[in-house]
Coordinates of C-alpha atoms (C1' of nucleotides) in Angstrom, one line a residue:
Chain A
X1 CA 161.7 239.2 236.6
X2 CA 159.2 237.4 234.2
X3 CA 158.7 238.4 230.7
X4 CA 156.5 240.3 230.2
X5 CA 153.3 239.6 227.3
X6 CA 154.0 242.0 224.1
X7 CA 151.4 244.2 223.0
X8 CA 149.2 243.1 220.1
X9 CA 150.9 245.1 217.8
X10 CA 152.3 242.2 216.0
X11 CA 150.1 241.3 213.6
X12 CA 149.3 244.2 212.5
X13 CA 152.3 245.1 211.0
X14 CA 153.0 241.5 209.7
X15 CA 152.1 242.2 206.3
X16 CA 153.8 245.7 206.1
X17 CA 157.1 246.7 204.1
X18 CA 159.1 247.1 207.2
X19 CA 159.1 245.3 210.3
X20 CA 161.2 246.4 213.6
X21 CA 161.9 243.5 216.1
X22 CA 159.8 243.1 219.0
X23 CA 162.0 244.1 221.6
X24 CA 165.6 244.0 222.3
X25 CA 166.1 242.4 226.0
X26 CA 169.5 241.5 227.3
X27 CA 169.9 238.0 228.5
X28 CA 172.7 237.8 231.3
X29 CA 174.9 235.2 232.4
X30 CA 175.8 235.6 236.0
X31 CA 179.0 233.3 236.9
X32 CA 180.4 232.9 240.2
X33 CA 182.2 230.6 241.8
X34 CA 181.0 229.1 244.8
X35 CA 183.1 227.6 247.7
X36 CA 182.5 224.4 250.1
X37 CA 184.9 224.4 253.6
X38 CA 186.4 220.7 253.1
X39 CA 187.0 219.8 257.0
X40 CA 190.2 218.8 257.0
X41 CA 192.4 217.7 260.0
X42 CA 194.0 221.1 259.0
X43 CA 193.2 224.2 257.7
X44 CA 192.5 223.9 254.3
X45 CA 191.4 225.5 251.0
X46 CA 187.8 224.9 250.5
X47 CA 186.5 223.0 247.2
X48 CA 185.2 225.6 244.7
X49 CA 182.3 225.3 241.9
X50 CA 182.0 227.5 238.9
X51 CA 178.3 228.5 238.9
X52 CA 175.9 230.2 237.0
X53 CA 172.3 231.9 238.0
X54 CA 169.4 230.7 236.6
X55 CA 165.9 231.7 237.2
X56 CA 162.7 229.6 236.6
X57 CA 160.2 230.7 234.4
X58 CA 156.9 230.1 233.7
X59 CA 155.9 229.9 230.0
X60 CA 152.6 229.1 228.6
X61 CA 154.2 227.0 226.0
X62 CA 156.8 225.3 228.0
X63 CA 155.7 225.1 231.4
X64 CA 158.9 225.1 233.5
X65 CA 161.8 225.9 232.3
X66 CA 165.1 227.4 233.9
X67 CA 166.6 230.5 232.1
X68 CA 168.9 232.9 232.1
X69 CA 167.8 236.6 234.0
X70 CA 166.7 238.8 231.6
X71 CA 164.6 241.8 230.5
X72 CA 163.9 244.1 227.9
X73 CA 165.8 247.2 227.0
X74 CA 164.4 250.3 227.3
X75 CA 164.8 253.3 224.3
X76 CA 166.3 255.4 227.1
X77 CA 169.2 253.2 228.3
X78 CA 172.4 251.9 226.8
X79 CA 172.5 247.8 226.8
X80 CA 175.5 247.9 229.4
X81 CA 172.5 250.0 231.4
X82 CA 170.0 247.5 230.8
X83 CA 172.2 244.4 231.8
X84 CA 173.8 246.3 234.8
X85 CA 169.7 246.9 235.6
X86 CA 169.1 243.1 235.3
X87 CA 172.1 242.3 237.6
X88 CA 171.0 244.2 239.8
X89 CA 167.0 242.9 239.9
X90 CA 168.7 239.3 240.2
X91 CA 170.9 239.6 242.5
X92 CA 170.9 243.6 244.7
X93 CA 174.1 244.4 243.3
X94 CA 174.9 248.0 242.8
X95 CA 178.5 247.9 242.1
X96 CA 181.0 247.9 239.6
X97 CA 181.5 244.5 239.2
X98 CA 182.9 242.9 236.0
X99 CA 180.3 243.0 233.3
X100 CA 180.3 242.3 229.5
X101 CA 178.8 242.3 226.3
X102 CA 179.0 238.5 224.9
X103 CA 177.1 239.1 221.7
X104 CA 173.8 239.2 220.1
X105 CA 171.7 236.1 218.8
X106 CA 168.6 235.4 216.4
X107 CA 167.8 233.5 214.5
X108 CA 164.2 232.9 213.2
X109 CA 161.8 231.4 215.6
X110 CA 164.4 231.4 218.7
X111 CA 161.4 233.2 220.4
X112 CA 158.0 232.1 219.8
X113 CA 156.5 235.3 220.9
X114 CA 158.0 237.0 217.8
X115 CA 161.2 238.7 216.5
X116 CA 163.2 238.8 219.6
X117 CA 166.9 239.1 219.5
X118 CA 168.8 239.3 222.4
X119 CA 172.2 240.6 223.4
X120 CA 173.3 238.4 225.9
X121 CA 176.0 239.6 228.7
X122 CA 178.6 237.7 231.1
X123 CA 179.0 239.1 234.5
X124 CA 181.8 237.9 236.6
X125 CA 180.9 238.1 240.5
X126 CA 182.3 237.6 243.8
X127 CA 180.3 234.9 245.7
X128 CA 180.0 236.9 248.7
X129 CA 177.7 239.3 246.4
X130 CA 175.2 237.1 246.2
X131 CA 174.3 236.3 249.4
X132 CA 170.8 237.8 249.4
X133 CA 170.0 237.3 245.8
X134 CA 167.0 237.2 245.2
X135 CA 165.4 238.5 248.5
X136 CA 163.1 240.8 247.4
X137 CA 161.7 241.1 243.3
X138 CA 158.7 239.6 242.0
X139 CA 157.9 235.8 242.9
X140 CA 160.0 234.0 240.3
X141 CA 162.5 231.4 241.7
X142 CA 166.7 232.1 241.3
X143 CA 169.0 229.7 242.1
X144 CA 172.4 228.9 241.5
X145 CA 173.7 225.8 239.0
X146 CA 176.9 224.2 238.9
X147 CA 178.4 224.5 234.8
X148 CA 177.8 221.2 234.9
X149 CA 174.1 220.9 236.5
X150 CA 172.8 224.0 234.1
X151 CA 174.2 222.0 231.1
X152 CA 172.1 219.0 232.3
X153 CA 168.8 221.4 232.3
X154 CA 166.0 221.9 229.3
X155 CA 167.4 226.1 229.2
X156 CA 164.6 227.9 227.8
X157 CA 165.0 229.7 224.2
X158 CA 168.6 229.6 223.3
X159 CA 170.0 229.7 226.1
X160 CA 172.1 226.3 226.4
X161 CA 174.0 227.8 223.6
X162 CA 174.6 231.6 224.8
X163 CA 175.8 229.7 228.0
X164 CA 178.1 227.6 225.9
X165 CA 179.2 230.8 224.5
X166 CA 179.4 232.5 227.5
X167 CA 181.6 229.7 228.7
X168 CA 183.8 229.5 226.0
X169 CA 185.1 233.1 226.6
X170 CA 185.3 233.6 230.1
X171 CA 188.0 229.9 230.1
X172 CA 189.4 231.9 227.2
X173 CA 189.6 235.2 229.0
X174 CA 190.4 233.6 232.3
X175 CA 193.9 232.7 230.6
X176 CA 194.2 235.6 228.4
X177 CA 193.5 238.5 230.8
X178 CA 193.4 239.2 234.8
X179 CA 189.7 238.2 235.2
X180 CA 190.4 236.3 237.6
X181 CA 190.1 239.1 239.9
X182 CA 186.3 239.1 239.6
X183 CA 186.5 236.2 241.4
X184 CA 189.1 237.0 244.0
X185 CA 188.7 239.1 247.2
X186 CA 191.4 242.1 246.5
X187 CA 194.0 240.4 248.7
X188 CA 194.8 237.0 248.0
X189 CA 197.5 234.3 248.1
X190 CA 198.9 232.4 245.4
X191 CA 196.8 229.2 245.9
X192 CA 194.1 231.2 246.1
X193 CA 194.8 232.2 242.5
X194 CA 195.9 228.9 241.3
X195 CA 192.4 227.3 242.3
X196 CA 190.6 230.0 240.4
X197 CA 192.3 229.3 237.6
X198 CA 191.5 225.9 237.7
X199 CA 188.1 226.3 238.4
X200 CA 187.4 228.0 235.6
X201 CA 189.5 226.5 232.7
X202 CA 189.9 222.6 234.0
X203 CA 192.3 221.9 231.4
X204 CA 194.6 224.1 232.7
X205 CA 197.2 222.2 234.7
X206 CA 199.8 223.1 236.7
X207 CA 202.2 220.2 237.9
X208 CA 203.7 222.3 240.6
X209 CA 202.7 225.0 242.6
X210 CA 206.1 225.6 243.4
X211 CA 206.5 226.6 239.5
X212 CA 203.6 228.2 239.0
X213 CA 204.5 230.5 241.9
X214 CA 208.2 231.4 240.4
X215 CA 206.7 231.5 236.6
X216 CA 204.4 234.4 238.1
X217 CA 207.0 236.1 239.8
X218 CA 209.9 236.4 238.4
X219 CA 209.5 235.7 234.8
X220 CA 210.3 239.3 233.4
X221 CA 207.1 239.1 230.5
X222 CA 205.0 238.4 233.7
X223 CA 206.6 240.8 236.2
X224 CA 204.7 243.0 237.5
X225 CA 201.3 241.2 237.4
X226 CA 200.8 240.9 241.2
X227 CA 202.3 242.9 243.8
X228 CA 202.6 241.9 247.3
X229 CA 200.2 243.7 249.6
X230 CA 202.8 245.6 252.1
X231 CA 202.5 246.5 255.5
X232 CA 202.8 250.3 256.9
X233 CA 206.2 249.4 257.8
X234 CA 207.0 247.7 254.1
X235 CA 207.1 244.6 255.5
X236 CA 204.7 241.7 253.2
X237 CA 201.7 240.8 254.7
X238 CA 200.8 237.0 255.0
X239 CA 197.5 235.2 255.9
X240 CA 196.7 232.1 257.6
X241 CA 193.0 231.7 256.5
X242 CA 193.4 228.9 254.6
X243 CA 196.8 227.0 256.0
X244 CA 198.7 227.6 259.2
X245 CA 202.0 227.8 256.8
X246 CA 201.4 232.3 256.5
X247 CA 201.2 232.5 252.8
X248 CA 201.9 235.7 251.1
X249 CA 199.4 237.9 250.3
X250 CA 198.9 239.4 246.5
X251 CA 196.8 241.9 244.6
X252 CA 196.3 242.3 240.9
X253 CA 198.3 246.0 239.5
X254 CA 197.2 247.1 236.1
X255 CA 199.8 245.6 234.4
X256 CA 198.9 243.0 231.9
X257 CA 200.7 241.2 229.2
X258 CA 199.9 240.4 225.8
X259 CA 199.6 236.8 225.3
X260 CA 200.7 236.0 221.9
X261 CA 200.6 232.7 219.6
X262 CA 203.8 234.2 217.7
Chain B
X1 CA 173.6 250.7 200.1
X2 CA 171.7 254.0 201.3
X3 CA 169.8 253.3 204.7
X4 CA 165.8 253.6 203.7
X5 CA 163.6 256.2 205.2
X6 CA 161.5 254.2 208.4
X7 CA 158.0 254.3 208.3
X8 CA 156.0 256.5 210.0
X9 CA 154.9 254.1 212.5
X10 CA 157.0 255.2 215.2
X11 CA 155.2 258.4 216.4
X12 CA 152.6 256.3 216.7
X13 CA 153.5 254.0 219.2
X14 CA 155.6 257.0 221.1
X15 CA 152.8 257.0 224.0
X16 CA 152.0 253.4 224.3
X17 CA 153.2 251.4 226.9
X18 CA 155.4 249.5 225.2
X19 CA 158.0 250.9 222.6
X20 CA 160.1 248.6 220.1
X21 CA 163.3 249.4 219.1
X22 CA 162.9 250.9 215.4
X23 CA 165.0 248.5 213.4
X24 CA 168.1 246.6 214.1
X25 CA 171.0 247.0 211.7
X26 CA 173.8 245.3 211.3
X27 CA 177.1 247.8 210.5
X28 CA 180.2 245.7 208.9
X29 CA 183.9 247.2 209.6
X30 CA 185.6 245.6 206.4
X31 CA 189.2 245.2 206.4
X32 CA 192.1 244.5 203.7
X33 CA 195.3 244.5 203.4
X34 CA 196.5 246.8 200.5
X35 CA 200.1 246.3 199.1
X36 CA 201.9 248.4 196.6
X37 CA 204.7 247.5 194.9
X38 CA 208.3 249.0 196.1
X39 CA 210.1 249.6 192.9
X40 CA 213.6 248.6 194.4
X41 CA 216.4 247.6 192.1
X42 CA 215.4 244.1 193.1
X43 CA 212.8 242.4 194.1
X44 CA 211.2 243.3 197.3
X45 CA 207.8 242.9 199.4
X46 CA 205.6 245.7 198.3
X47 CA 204.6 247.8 201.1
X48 CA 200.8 247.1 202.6
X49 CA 198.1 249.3 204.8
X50 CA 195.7 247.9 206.7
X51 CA 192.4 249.4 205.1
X52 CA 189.0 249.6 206.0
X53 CA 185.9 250.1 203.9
X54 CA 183.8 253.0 204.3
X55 CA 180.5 254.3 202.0
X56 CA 179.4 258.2 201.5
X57 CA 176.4 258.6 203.0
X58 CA 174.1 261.2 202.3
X59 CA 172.4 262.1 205.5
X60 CA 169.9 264.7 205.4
X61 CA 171.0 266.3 208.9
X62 CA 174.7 266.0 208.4
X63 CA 175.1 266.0 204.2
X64 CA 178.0 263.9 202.9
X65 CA 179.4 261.9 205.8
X66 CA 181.7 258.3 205.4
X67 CA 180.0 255.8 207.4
X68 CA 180.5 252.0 207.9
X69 CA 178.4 249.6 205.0
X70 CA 175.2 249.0 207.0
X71 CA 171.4 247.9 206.2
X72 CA 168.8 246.2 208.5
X73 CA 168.4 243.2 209.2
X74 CA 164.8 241.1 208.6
X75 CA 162.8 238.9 211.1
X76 CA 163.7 236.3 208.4
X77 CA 167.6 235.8 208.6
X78 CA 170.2 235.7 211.1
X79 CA 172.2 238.1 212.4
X80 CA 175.5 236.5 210.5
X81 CA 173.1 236.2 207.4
X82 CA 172.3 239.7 207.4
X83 CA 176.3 240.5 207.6
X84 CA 177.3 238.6 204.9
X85 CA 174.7 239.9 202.8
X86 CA 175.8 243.2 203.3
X87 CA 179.5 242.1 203.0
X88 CA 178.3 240.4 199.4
X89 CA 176.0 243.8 198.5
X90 CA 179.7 246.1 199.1
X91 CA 181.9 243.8 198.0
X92 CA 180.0 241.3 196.1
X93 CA 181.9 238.8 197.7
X94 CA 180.2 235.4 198.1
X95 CA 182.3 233.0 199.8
X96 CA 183.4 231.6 203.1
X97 CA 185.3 234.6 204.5
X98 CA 186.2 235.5 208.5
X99 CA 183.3 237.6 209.7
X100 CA 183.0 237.9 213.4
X101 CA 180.5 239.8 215.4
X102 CA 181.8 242.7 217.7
X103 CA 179.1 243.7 219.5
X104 CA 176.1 245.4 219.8
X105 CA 175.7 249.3 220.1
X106 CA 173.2 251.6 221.4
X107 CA 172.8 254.2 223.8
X108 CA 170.2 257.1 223.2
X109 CA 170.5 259.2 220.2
X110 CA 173.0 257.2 218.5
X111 CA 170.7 257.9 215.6
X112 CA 168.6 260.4 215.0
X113 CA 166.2 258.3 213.3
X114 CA 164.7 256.9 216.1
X115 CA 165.8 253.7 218.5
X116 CA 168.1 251.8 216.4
X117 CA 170.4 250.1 217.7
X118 CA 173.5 248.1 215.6
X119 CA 175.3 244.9 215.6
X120 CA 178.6 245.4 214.5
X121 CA 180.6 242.6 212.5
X122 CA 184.0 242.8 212.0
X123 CA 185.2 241.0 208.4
X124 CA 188.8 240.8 206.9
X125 CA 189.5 239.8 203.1
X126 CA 191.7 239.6 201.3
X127 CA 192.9 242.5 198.9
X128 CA 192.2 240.4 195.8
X129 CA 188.5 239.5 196.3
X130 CA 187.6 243.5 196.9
X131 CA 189.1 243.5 193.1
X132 CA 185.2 244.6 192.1
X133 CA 183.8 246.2 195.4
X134 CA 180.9 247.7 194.5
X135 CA 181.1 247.9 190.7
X136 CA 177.1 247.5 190.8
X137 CA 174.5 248.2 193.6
X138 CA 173.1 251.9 194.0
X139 CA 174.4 255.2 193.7
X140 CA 176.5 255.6 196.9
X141 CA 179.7 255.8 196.5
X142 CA 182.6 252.9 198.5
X143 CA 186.2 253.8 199.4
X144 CA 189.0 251.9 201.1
X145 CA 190.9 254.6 203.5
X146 CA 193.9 253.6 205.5
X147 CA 192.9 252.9 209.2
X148 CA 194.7 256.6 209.6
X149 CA 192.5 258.2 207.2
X150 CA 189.5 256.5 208.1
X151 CA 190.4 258.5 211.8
X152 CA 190.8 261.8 210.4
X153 CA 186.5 261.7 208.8
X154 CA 184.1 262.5 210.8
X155 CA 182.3 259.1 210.6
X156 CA 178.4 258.7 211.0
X157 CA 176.6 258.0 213.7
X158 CA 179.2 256.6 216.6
X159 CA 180.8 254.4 214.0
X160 CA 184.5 256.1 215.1
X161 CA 184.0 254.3 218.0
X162 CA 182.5 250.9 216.6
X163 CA 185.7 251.3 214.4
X164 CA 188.2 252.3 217.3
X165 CA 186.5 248.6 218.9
X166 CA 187.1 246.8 215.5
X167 CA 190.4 247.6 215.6
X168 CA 191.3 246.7 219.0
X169 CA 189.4 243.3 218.2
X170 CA 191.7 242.5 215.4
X171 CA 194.4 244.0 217.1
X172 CA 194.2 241.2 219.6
X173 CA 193.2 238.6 217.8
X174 CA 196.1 238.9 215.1
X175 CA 198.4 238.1 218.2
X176 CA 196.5 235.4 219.6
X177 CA 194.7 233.1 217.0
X178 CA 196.0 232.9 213.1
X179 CA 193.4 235.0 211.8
X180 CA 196.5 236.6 209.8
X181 CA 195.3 234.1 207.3
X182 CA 192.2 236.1 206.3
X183 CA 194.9 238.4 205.0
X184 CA 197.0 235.8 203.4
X185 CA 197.1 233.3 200.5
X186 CA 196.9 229.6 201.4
X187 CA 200.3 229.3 200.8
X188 CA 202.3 232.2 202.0
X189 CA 205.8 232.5 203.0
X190 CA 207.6 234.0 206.5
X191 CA 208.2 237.4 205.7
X192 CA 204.8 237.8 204.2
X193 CA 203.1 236.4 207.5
X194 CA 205.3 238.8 209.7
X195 CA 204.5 241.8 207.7
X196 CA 201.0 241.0 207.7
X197 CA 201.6 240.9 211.7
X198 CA 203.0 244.1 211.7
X199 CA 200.7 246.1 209.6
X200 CA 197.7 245.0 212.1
X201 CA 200.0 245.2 214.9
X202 CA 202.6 248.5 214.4
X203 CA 203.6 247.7 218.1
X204 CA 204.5 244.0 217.7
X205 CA 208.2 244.7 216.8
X206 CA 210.8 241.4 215.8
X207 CA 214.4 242.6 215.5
X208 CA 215.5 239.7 213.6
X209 CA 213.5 238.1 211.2
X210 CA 215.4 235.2 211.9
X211 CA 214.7 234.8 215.2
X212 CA 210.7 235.1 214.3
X213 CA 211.2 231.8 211.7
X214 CA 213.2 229.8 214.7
X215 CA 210.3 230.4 217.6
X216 CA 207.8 229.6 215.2
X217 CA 208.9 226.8 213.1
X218 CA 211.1 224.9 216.4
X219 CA 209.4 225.8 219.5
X220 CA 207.7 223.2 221.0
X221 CA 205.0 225.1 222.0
X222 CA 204.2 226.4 218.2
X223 CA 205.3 223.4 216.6
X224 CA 202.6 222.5 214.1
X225 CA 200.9 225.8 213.4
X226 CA 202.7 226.2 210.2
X227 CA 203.5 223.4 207.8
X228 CA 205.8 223.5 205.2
X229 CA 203.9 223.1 201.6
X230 CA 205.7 220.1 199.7
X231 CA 205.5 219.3 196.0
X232 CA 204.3 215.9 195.4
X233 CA 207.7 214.2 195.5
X234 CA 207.9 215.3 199.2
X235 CA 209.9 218.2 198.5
X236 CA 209.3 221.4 199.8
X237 CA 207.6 224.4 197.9
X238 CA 209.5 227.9 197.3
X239 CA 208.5 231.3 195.9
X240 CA 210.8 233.8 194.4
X241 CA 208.0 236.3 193.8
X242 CA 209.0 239.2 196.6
X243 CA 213.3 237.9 196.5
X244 CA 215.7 236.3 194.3
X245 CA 216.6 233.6 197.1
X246 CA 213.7 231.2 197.3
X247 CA 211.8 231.7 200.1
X248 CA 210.1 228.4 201.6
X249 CA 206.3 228.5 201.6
X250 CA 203.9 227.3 204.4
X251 CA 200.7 227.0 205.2
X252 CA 198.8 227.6 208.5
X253 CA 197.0 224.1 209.8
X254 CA 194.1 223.5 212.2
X255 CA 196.4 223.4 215.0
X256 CA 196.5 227.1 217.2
X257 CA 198.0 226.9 221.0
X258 CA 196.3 229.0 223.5
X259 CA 198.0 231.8 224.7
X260 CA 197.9 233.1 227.8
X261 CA 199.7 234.9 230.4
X262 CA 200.2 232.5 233.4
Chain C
dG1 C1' 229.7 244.4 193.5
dA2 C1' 225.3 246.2 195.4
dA3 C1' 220.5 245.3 196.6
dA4 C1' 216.9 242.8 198.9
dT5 C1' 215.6 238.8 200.7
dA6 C1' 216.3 234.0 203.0
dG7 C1' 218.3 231.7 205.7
dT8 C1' 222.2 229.4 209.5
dG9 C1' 225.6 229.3 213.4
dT10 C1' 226.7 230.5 217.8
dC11 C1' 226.7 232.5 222.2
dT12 C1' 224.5 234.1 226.5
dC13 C1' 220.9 234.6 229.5
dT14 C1' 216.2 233.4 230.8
dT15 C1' 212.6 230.2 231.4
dA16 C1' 210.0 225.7 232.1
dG17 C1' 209.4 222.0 234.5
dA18 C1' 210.8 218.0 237.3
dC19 C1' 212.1 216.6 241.8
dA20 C1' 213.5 216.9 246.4
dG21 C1' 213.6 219.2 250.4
dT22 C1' 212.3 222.4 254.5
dA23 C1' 208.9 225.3 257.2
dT24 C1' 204.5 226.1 259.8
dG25 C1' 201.4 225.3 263.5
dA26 C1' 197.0 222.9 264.8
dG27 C1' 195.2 218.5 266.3
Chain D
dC1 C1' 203.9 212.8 264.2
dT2 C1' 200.5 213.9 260.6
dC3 C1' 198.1 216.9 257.8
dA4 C1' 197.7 220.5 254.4
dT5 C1' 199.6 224.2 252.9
dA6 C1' 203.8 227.4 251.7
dC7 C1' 207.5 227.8 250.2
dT8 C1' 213.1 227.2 248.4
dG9 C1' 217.0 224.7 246.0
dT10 C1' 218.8 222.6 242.2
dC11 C1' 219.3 220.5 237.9
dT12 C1' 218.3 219.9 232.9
dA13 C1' 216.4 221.0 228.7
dA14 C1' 214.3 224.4 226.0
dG15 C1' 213.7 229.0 224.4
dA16 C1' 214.7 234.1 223.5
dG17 C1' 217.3 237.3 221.4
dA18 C1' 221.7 239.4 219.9
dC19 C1' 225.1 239.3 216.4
dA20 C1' 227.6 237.7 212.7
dC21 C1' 227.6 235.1 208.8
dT22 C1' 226.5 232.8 204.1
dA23 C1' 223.3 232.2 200.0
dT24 C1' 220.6 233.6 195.9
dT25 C1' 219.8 236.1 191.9
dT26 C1' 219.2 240.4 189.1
dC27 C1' 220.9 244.7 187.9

DNA sequence: GAAATAGTGTCTCTTAGACAGTATGAG
DNA sequence: CTCATACTGTCTAAGAGACACTATTTC
């Protein structure tokens, strides 16, 4: 969607005792992470890309600029309502997918049309949801961007920072809690997981899988993470999408440990 | 500080096209540490609370009602500047202290003053500085209460649940980063540290304290976050302030592992 | 000696991580 | 036989946690 011109209200109230803010949009950062078939002698696992959406936007000011989706909140809608409502106008998703609040930022002058804060969201979504992103809506351009690529662009207002932000706590929350889901189909193997992981938070390296594998298993603190998806008849179900080895399939329970520095 | 009455300006606008949110406030959950002394035949560690700051409001739909320190922000600061000016207005504190934002929080009728939205900040200080809290500034009245207490008002506006959030945040983050030192002197020494971790954290339980000195000061993986305070001849610092053996003091430094749960 | 804290020693079991090895099945 | 994945076995060093023990100083 394209922002919208304010009403001339502005400078009318200028010189009054109390001034409101101009409008309260949300600002969303949509990651996913996208995945390349590698063609291989073999089967193999496919390269994957952390990505973010961006949308081009024309400003008077600026001319082109990329951006991140967003629109203004309405009186009538909570801001999970309003980011849930951009999500949806970017991409056509209407389900629950992972969605949160990152935080709000102004400072003066971040928005040359006036006193506009915004509360900026991180949504975490499967790449097969966005396959027909951006089919229908109004005639602005959305495209996907590789971290790296988006951090190469001119973002428009503050946005090179709320995606630094944004960053910063989904690597953080990638290690911390089970996000990693979001990015996982329900069923998944272990290297599946692993590369995730990895996509994410780069700095996270695991020498062996073999470890990695047992750590997540059987460590008692971590027991109970995964479970292994189980046949009708109890026995584990395995896939060979991605290696003719069968590897074991896993889903996420609701168990989640505390990390903890102490 | 009392909220102030919003002008009139908002029936106004009800009809036009496009509607403004009314104000945007920042709300500030302050929390201490309060100790008390033990009175034991020798000396002890005095017994602390985790506390939170609350003002009497006086509303003119609900009467007398606690509520979280508050006021509105202005087009010409930043949402942090508008925290810690309400930190310094409560507290009339004035220096560097930790003050993170929560979140923002709105859904319809959250306050029946019109469509105001609030960005809540979380701050933690230390008992000492909240020595004159409020000595000056208007007529409302400021209270520490217990987390506990805090739970049994009926709190303005949804600031139970902006509270329940603040205490999850901390919660968490006492575990994972060192912001125990918000709570601490510079130099502090192991037991004070774990019972600061413990009064945040009721569920984070060490049966031997000195089992919680070993994993911190000799594993690997924590090596560094503490560091002994030495006198200038290279010798290390003790305090006999909470025992009669002299207890080795530290000090946190920059250095915080990540935790996480893979 | 009792009280309240600050430590150390030692033992057992678990965990981390390195390295080597086997298995699978398509090309 | 190779490739790319999926494991399993084994060894060593490090860590967690239980329990028992000593030390410090004042009352």
């Amino acid at each position: 969607m394209s922002i919208k011109p304010l009403p001339r209200r502005r400078l009318r109230y200028r010189t009054k005792k109390y001034r409101s803010p101009d409008g309260l949009p949300t600002d969303i950062c949509i990651f996913t992470i996208t995945s390349k078939a590698r063609y291989t002698k073999t089967k193999s696992l496919p390269t994957k890309q952390l990505s973010v959406l961006l949308i081009k936007r024309i400003s008077t000011t600026f001319g082109e600029q990329w951006a991140l989706p967003g629109g203004f909140s309405k009186e009538s809608e909570t801001l999970d309502e309003c980011a849930y409502r951009e999500l949806k106008e970017e991409t056509n998703i209407d389900r629950n997918v992972h969605i949160e609040q990152l935080g709000t930022y102004y400072k003066p002058g971040r928005d040359p049309r006036g006193w506009i804060p915004s509360v900026a969201y991180v949504s975490l979504v499967h790449e097969d949801l966005l396959a027909h992103a951006k089919a229908d809506d109004d005639a602005s351009e959305a495209r996907l961007f590789s971290v790296e690529e988006a951090f190469e662009l001119q973002l428009a207002f503050d946005h090179r920072e709320i995606l630094t932000d944004a960053l910063a706590r989904i690597r953080e929350k990638m290690l911390q809690t089970n996000i990693a889901k979001a990015f996982l189909p329900d069923e998944f193997t272990l290297s599946e997981l692993l590369q995730v992981i990895e996509t994410v938070v780069p700095a996270f390296k695991v020498s062996d899988r073999g470890n990695f594998e047992r750590r997540l298993l059987s460590t008692t603190r971590r027991q109970g993470i995964l479970e292994p998806v189980l046949a009708a008849d109890g026995t584990p179900l395995y896939s060979t999408e991605y290696s003719n080895s069968p590897a074991k399939l896993y889903r996420f329970t609701d168990y989640m440990p505390v990390a903890m520095i102490y």
